[in-house]
Amino acid sequence: MAEAPKGWDRNQMAARAAQELEDGMYVNLGIGIPTLVANYVGDKDITLQSENGMLGMGPFPFEGEEDPDLINAGKQTITELNRTAYFDSATSFGMIRGGKIAAAILGAMEVAENGDLANWMIPGKLVKGMGGAMDLVAGVGRVIVVMDHTNKAGESKVLRECTLPLTGKGVVDRIITNLGVLDVVPGGLRIVECADGVTEEELRASTEATIVG
Amino acid sequence: MKKVYATAGEALEGLLRDGMVIAAGGFGLCGIPELLIAAIRDAGTKDLTVASNNCGVDDFGLGILLQTRQIRKMISSYVGENAEFMRQYLSGELELEFNPQGTLAERMRAGGCGIPGFYTKTGVGTVIAEGKEVKTFDGQDYILERGIVADLSIVKAWKADDTGNLVFRKTARNFNPPAAMCGRVCVAEVEEIVPRGSLDPDHIHLPGIYVHRIVQGPHEKRIEQRTTRKKETA
């Protein structure tokens, strides 16, 4: 078997995901690669929501300026901006469930061609909990998944059907992986673009899900 | 109306009993009622059901009540970063009811507002929906979730006056207001009790009607993940 195509690295995936964001959007970024998206929004006026109760999330604090009362949803110390607003968890998820957040960019363990998403547990092995992910995917305007296209064994994480317990059913709009960008459309996934150095044939070969068009 | 108590132990006197349901504020280790948790450990109250987004870490926050086996059941959204929690759950020693984070917050808020149940689209089509009533509104499915009414709420705030009006600080607010609202009795620990009249009435985050007892710190306020950036040298 030929060497698997590599395509984008973590930062390139984050940069590609940042292109999804438009001026004026309120956005929630998940833990991992999605967090890096904040580094690539450039001049766009994006307000980041942290579901533990903050709009207008700033960067990490300088050493010695960490505040135990100021963390993000990944429990990391962060800073506020001159536009920041704080609120309680019920209000926070009110704006999430109520559709006020334009987009969420999240990591995933598996995504299926019908938009099903699994990212919260592996039965018998890994029990972390869904945190706010189920609320986010049910409530926000647009769900963008950023993840590696295949697992460590080289098997596709972009599947016909998810095998793990779902976070949400039919919730994913767009998938950005190291190999390219795919949209969830009627009947399967549609290739939007291939990552640098990845051919459409390679992308198709690494994808278990049905590709249409 | 005397709400101020000298110690966390005294503030909980007469409120604790085995098998009770406690709602706790906090997110991770941020804004947790660390003094009241320690006082519950010292009191030895057992078979607790605790509704809290997380369960602290192994040696701080609610995690210390796991070590002493005082918790029978947790209602939480996230148990990562706590090895003892995971161990007790996987071995069957601890019961765990996973709630999506927003569902948990709304269950507390609703319980405190006299709303016994509400419909939400969160969790539709997942294991969270199993056994729950599904209702279709405007062509979309929603599941019925119940409000939580706790026997006792324990919360942490930044400032209080002696009538129990609370002000929180930054993201330490999190689950504290909804947790406070859903308790039949609420005990709040604060960093500072300020004189009546010194809090701006327009800036009260939680009115004192929800707060029955108050105790003042000091607090350790531990940081779970210290992340920083380097100062750019000009």
PDB file of N, CA and C in Angstrom, chain B residues 146-210:
ATOM      1  N   ARG B 146     -36.412  16.999  33.258  1.00  0.00           N
ATOM      2  CA  ARG B 146     -37.014  17.425  34.518  1.00  0.00           C
ATOM      3  C   ARG B 146     -36.223  18.522  35.203  1.00  0.00           C
ATOM      4  N   GLY B 147     -36.915  19.433  35.848  1.00  0.00           N
ATOM      5  CA  GLY B 147     -36.245  20.393  36.715  1.00  0.00           C
ATOM      6  C   GLY B 147     -35.669  19.674  37.922  1.00  0.00           C
ATOM      7  N   ILE B 148     -34.580  20.189  38.450  1.00  0.00           N
ATOM      8  CA  ILE B 148     -33.966  19.631  39.664  1.00  0.00           C
ATOM      9  C   ILE B 148     -34.305  20.534  40.841  1.00  0.00           C
ATOM     10  N   VAL B 149     -34.828  19.928  41.897  1.00  0.00           N
ATOM     11  CA  VAL B 149     -34.952  20.641  43.170  1.00  0.00           C
ATOM     12  C   VAL B 149     -34.071  19.891  44.161  1.00  0.00           C
ATOM     13  N   ALA B 150     -33.056  20.580  44.666  1.00  0.00           N
ATOM     14  CA  ALA B 150     -32.101  19.940  45.580  1.00  0.00           C
ATOM     15  C   ALA B 150     -32.494  20.219  47.031  1.00  0.00           C
ATOM     16  N   ASP B 151     -32.102  19.303  47.916  1.00  0.00           N
ATOM     17  CA  ASP B 151     -32.323  19.540  49.349  1.00  0.00           C
ATOM     18  C   ASP B 151     -31.461  20.697  49.826  1.00  0.00           C
ATOM     19  N   LEU B 152     -30.273  20.796  49.217  1.00  0.00           N
ATOM     20  CA  LEU B 152     -29.309  21.810  49.651  1.00  0.00           C
ATOM     21  C   LEU B 152     -28.500  22.281  48.444  1.00  0.00           C
ATOM     22  N   SER B 153     -28.274  23.580  48.368  1.00  0.00           N
ATOM     23  CA  SER B 153     -27.356  24.120  47.360  1.00  0.00           C
ATOM     24  C   SER B 153     -26.128  24.668  48.068  1.00  0.00           C
ATOM     25  N   ILE B 154     -24.964  24.398  47.489  1.00  0.00           N
ATOM     26  CA  ILE B 154     -23.733  25.002  48.006  1.00  0.00           C
ATOM     27  C   ILE B 154     -23.070  25.753  46.853  1.00  0.00           C
ATOM     28  N   VAL B 155     -22.816  27.044  47.072  1.00  0.00           N
ATOM     29  CA  VAL B 155     -22.277  27.877  45.994  1.00  0.00           C
ATOM     30  C   VAL B 155     -21.157  28.764  46.519  1.00  0.00           C
ATOM     31  N   LYS B 156     -20.418  29.324  45.566  1.00  0.00           N
ATOM     32  CA  LYS B 156     -19.309  30.227  45.883  1.00  0.00           C
ATOM     33  C   LYS B 156     -19.519  31.531  45.115  1.00  0.00           C
ATOM     34  N   ALA B 157     -19.411  32.654  45.823  1.00  0.00           N
ATOM     35  CA  ALA B 157     -19.512  33.964  45.173  1.00  0.00           C
ATOM     36  C   ALA B 157     -18.314  34.809  45.577  1.00  0.00           C
ATOM     37  N   TRP B 158     -18.208  35.964  44.948  1.00  0.00           N
ATOM     38  CA  TRP B 158     -17.097  36.873  45.257  1.00  0.00           C
ATOM     39  C   TRP B 158     -17.444  37.731  46.474  1.00  0.00           C
ATOM     40  N   LYS B 159     -18.584  38.427  46.357  1.00  0.00           N
ATOM     41  CA  LYS B 159     -18.996  39.311  47.448  1.00  0.00           C
ATOM     42  C   LYS B 159     -20.450  39.060  47.812  1.00  0.00           C
ATOM     43  N   ALA B 160     -20.756  39.293  49.079  1.00  0.00           N
ATOM     44  CA  ALA B 160     -22.142  39.253  49.543  1.00  0.00           C
ATOM     45  C   ALA B 160     -22.345  40.389  50.522  1.00  0.00           C
ATOM     46  N   ASP B 161     -23.583  40.866  50.632  1.00  0.00           N
ATOM     47  CA  ASP B 161     -23.908  41.673  51.807  1.00  0.00           C
ATOM     48  C   ASP B 161     -24.586  40.742  52.804  1.00  0.00           C
ATOM     49  N   ASP B 162     -24.910  41.230  53.987  1.00  0.00           N
ATOM     50  CA  ASP B 162     -25.417  40.324  55.023  1.00  0.00           C
ATOM     51  C   ASP B 162     -26.842  39.865  54.747  1.00  0.00           C
ATOM     52  N   THR B 163     -27.486  40.415  53.691  1.00  0.00           N
ATOM     53  CA  THR B 163     -28.821  39.919  53.328  1.00  0.00           C
ATOM     54  C   THR B 163     -28.728  38.807  52.274  1.00  0.00           C
ATOM     55  N   GLY B 164     -27.515  38.486  51.834  1.00  0.00           N
ATOM     56  CA  GLY B 164     -27.340  37.382  50.892  1.00  0.00           C
ATOM     57  C   GLY B 164     -27.328  37.779  49.437  1.00  0.00           C
ATOM     58  N   ASN B 165     -27.417  39.064  49.144  1.00  0.00           N
ATOM     59  CA  ASN B 165     -27.239  39.494  47.746  1.00  0.00           C
ATOM     60  C   ASN B 165     -25.831  39.117  47.307  1.00  0.00           C
ATOM     61  N   LEU B 166     -25.710  38.486  46.143  1.00  0.00           N
ATOM     62  CA  LEU B 166     -24.403  37.969  45.722  1.00  0.00           C
ATOM     63  C   LEU B 166     -23.910  38.642  44.442  1.00  0.00           C
ATOM     64  N   VAL B 167     -22.593  38.822  44.404  1.00  0.00           N
ATOM     65  CA  VAL B 167     -21.903  39.266  43.196  1.00  0.00           C
ATOM     66  C   VAL B 167     -20.814  38.236  42.911  1.00  0.00           C
ATOM     67  N   PHE B 168     -20.750  37.791  41.673  1.00  0.00           N
ATOM     68  CA  PHE B 168     -19.740  36.822  41.268  1.00  0.00           C
ATOM     69  C   PHE B 168     -18.643  37.532  40.501  1.00  0.00           C
ATOM     70  N   ARG B 169     -17.550  36.803  40.252  1.00  0.00           N
ATOM     71  CA  ARG B 169     -16.421  37.423  39.555  1.00  0.00           C
ATOM     72  C   ARG B 169     -16.054  36.591  38.329  1.00  0.00           C
ATOM     73  N   LYS B 170     -16.043  37.249  37.168  1.00  0.00           N
ATOM     74  CA  LYS B 170     -15.609  36.671  35.901  1.00  0.00           C
ATOM     75  C   LYS B 170     -16.259  35.298  35.656  1.00  0.00           C
ATOM     76  N   THR B 171     -15.490  34.320  35.161  1.00  0.00           N
ATOM     77  CA  THR B 171     -16.122  33.029  34.833  1.00  0.00           C
ATOM     78  C   THR B 171     -16.348  32.146  36.061  1.00  0.00           C
ATOM     79  N   ALA B 172     -16.091  32.671  37.253  1.00  0.00           N
ATOM     80  CA  ALA B 172     -16.408  31.910  38.470  1.00  0.00           C
ATOM     81  C   ALA B 172     -17.908  31.940  38.773  1.00  0.00           C
ATOM     82  N   ARG B 173     -18.677  32.653  37.945  1.00  0.00           N
ATOM     83  CA  ARG B 173     -20.131  32.675  38.140  1.00  0.00           C
ATOM     84  C   ARG B 173     -20.722  31.322  37.725  1.00  0.00           C
ATOM     85  N   ASN B 174     -20.449  30.922  36.526  1.00  0.00           N
ATOM     86  CA  ASN B 174     -20.831  29.630  35.919  1.00  0.00           C
ATOM     87  C   ASN B 174     -22.124  29.013  36.480  1.00  0.00           C
ATOM     88  N   PHE B 175     -22.021  27.857  37.121  1.00  0.00           N
ATOM     89  CA  PHE B 175     -23.210  27.146  37.592  1.00  0.00           C
ATOM     90  C   PHE B 175     -23.741  27.679  38.931  1.00  0.00           C
ATOM     91  N   ASN B 176     -23.062  28.645  39.519  1.00  0.00           N
ATOM     92  CA  ASN B 176     -23.457  29.047  40.869  1.00  0.00           C
ATOM     93  C   ASN B 176     -24.873  29.630  40.961  1.00  0.00           C
ATOM     94  N   PRO B 177     -25.269  30.579  40.086  1.00  0.00           N
ATOM     95  CA  PRO B 177     -26.647  31.071  40.217  1.00  0.00           C
ATOM     96  C   PRO B 177     -27.715  29.982  40.012  1.00  0.00           C
ATOM     97  N   PRO B 178     -27.665  29.191  38.927  1.00  0.00           N
ATOM     98  CA  PRO B 178     -28.713  28.161  38.811  1.00  0.00           C
ATOM     99  C   PRO B 178     -28.668  27.131  39.946  1.00  0.00           C
ATOM    100  N   ALA B 179     -27.468  26.774  40.412  1.00  0.00           N
ATOM    101  CA  ALA B 179     -27.380  25.822  41.534  1.00  0.00           C
ATOM    102  C   ALA B 179     -28.020  26.429  42.778  1.00  0.00           C
ATOM    103  N   ALA B 180     -27.739  27.702  43.028  1.00  0.00           N
ATOM    104  CA  ALA B 180     -28.305  28.366  44.206  1.00  0.00           C
ATOM    105  C   ALA B 180     -29.828  28.383  44.136  1.00  0.00           C
ATOM    106  N   MET B 181     -30.349  28.638  42.942  1.00  0.00           N
ATOM    107  CA  MET B 181     -31.797  28.787  42.782  1.00  0.00           C
ATOM    108  C   MET B 181     -32.555  27.491  43.023  1.00  0.00           C
ATOM    109  N   CYS B 182     -31.931  26.351  42.748  1.00  0.00           N
ATOM    110  CA  CYS B 182     -32.680  25.081  42.784  1.00  0.00           C
ATOM    111  C   CYS B 182     -32.685  24.414  44.154  1.00  0.00           C
ATOM    112  N   GLY B 183     -32.026  25.022  45.141  1.00  0.00           N
ATOM    113  CA  GLY B 183     -31.988  24.386  46.461  1.00  0.00           C
ATOM    114  C   GLY B 183     -33.138  24.830  47.354  1.00  0.00           C
ATOM    115  N   ARG B 184     -33.642  23.903  48.165  1.00  0.00           N
ATOM    116  CA  ARG B 184     -34.628  24.308  49.174  1.00  0.00           C
ATOM    117  C   ARG B 184     -33.951  25.232  50.180  1.00  0.00           C
ATOM    118  N   VAL B 185     -32.669  24.952  50.436  1.00  0.00           N
ATOM    119  CA  VAL B 185     -31.829  25.816  51.266  1.00  0.00           C
ATOM    120  C   VAL B 185     -30.547  26.052  50.495  1.00  0.00           C
ATOM    121  N   CYS B 186     -30.040  27.270  50.509  1.00  0.00           N
ATOM    122  CA  CYS B 186     -28.783  27.565  49.835  1.00  0.00           C
ATOM    123  C   CYS B 186     -27.783  28.193  50.803  1.00  0.00           C
ATOM    124  N   VAL B 187     -26.593  27.615  50.839  1.00  0.00           N
ATOM    125  CA  VAL B 187     -25.500  28.189  51.624  1.00  0.00           C
ATOM    126  C   VAL B 187     -24.445  28.693  50.646  1.00  0.00           C
ATOM    127  N   ALA B 188     -24.042  29.941  50.824  1.00  0.00           N
ATOM    128  CA  ALA B 188     -23.045  30.538  49.935  1.00  0.00           C
ATOM    129  C   ALA B 188     -21.787  30.868  50.718  1.00  0.00           C
ATOM    130  N   GLU B 189     -20.638  30.513  50.138  1.00  0.00           N
ATOM    131  CA  GLU B 189     -19.374  30.971  50.703  1.00  0.00           C
ATOM    132  C   GLU B 189     -18.852  32.072  49.802  1.00  0.00           C
ATOM    133  N   VAL B 190     -18.320  33.125  50.409  1.00  0.00           N
ATOM    134  CA  VAL B 190     -17.898  34.294  49.634  1.00  0.00           C
ATOM    135  C   VAL B 190     -16.511  34.729  50.081  1.00  0.00           C
ATOM    136  N   GLU B 191     -15.867  35.500  49.194  1.00  0.00           N
ATOM    137  CA  GLU B 191     -14.538  35.987  49.552  1.00  0.00           C
ATOM    138  C   GLU B 191     -14.625  37.169  50.499  1.00  0.00           C
ATOM    139  N   GLU B 192     -15.731  37.914  50.395  1.00  0.00           N
ATOM    140  CA  GLU B 192     -15.850  39.093  51.228  1.00  0.00           C
ATOM    141  C   GLU B 192     -17.314  39.398  51.522  1.00  0.00           C
ATOM    142  N   ILE B 193     -17.617  39.604  52.798  1.00  0.00           N
ATOM    143  CA  ILE B 193     -18.946  40.104  53.166  1.00  0.00           C
ATOM    144  C   ILE B 193     -18.820  41.602  53.376  1.00  0.00           C
ATOM    145  N   VAL B 194     -19.567  42.337  52.566  1.00  0.00           N
ATOM    146  CA  VAL B 194     -19.420  43.799  52.583  1.00  0.00           C
ATOM    147  C   VAL B 194     -20.619  44.423  53.299  1.00  0.00           C
ATOM    148  N   PRO B 195     -20.463  45.643  53.797  1.00  0.00           N
ATOM    149  CA  PRO B 195     -21.568  46.285  54.520  1.00  0.00           C
ATOM    150  C   PRO B 195     -22.797  46.471  53.632  1.00  0.00           C
ATOM    151  N   ARG B 196     -23.957  46.360  54.255  1.00  0.00           N
ATOM    152  CA  ARG B 196     -25.216  46.590  53.556  1.00  0.00           C
ATOM    153  C   ARG B 196     -25.183  47.972  52.893  1.00  0.00           C
ATOM    154  N   GLY B 197     -25.610  48.061  51.660  1.00  0.00           N
ATOM    155  CA  GLY B 197     -25.624  49.349  50.966  1.00  0.00           C
ATOM    156  C   GLY B 197     -24.403  49.602  50.110  1.00  0.00           C
ATOM    157  N   SER B 198     -23.369  48.761  50.272  1.00  0.00           N
ATOM    158  CA  SER B 198     -22.154  49.014  49.478  1.00  0.00           C
ATOM    159  C   SER B 198     -22.162  48.296  48.132  1.00  0.00           C
ATOM    160  N   LEU B 199     -23.114  47.372  47.930  1.00  0.00           N
ATOM    161  CA  LEU B 199     -23.256  46.762  46.601  1.00  0.00           C
ATOM    162  C   LEU B 199     -24.279  47.575  45.818  1.00  0.00           C
ATOM    163  N   ASP B 200     -23.962  47.897  44.581  1.00  0.00           N
ATOM    164  CA  ASP B 200     -24.897  48.619  43.725  1.00  0.00           C
ATOM    165  C   ASP B 200     -26.084  47.696  43.406  1.00  0.00           C
ATOM    166  N   PRO B 201     -27.297  48.082  43.793  1.00  0.00           N
ATOM    167  CA  PRO B 201     -28.460  47.198  43.555  1.00  0.00           C
ATOM    168  C   PRO B 201     -28.633  46.799  42.088  1.00  0.00           C
ATOM    169  N   ASP B 202     -28.142  47.628  41.190  1.00  0.00           N
ATOM    170  CA  ASP B 202     -28.223  47.291  39.765  1.00  0.00           C
ATOM    171  C   ASP B 202     -27.176  46.261  39.359  1.00  0.00           C
ATOM    172  N   HIS B 203     -26.240  45.984  40.223  1.00  0.00           N
ATOM    173  CA  HIS B 203     -25.153  45.063  39.882  1.00  0.00           C
ATOM    174  C   HIS B 203     -25.185  43.773  40.684  1.00  0.00           C
ATOM    175  N   ILE B 204     -26.321  43.487  41.328  1.00  0.00           N
ATOM    176  CA  ILE B 204     -26.460  42.211  42.050  1.00  0.00           C
ATOM    177  C   ILE B 204     -26.700  41.111  41.020  1.00  0.00           C
ATOM    178  N   HIS B 205     -25.895  40.033  41.047  1.00  0.00           N
ATOM    179  CA  HIS B 205     -26.090  38.918  40.114  1.00  0.00           C
ATOM    180  C   HIS B 205     -27.144  37.943  40.613  1.00  0.00           C
ATOM    181  N   LEU B 206     -27.203  37.731  41.921  1.00  0.00           N
ATOM    182  CA  LEU B 206     -28.195  36.813  42.482  1.00  0.00           C
ATOM    183  C   LEU B 206     -28.795  37.465  43.730  1.00  0.00           C
ATOM    184  N   PRO B 207     -30.101  37.739  43.699  1.00  0.00           N
ATOM    185  CA  PRO B 207     -30.723  38.396  44.853  1.00  0.00           C
ATOM    186  C   PRO B 207     -30.735  37.489  46.083  1.00  0.00           C
ATOM    187  N   GLY B 208     -30.657  38.104  47.250  1.00  0.00           N
ATOM    188  CA  GLY B 208     -30.541  37.374  48.514  1.00  0.00           C
ATOM    189  C   GLY B 208     -31.700  36.463  48.842  1.00  0.00           C
ATOM    190  N   ILE B 209     -32.795  36.567  48.143  1.00  0.00           N
ATOM    191  CA  ILE B 209     -33.949  35.677  48.391  1.00  0.00           C
ATOM    192  C   ILE B 209     -33.554  34.214  48.193  1.00  0.00           C
ATOM    193  N   TYR B 210     -32.562  33.982  47.334  1.00  0.00           N
ATOM    194  CA  TYR B 210     -32.121  32.608  47.056  1.00  0.00           C
ATOM    195  C   TYR B 210     -31.076  32.102  48.062  1.00  0.00           C
TER     196      TYR B 210
END
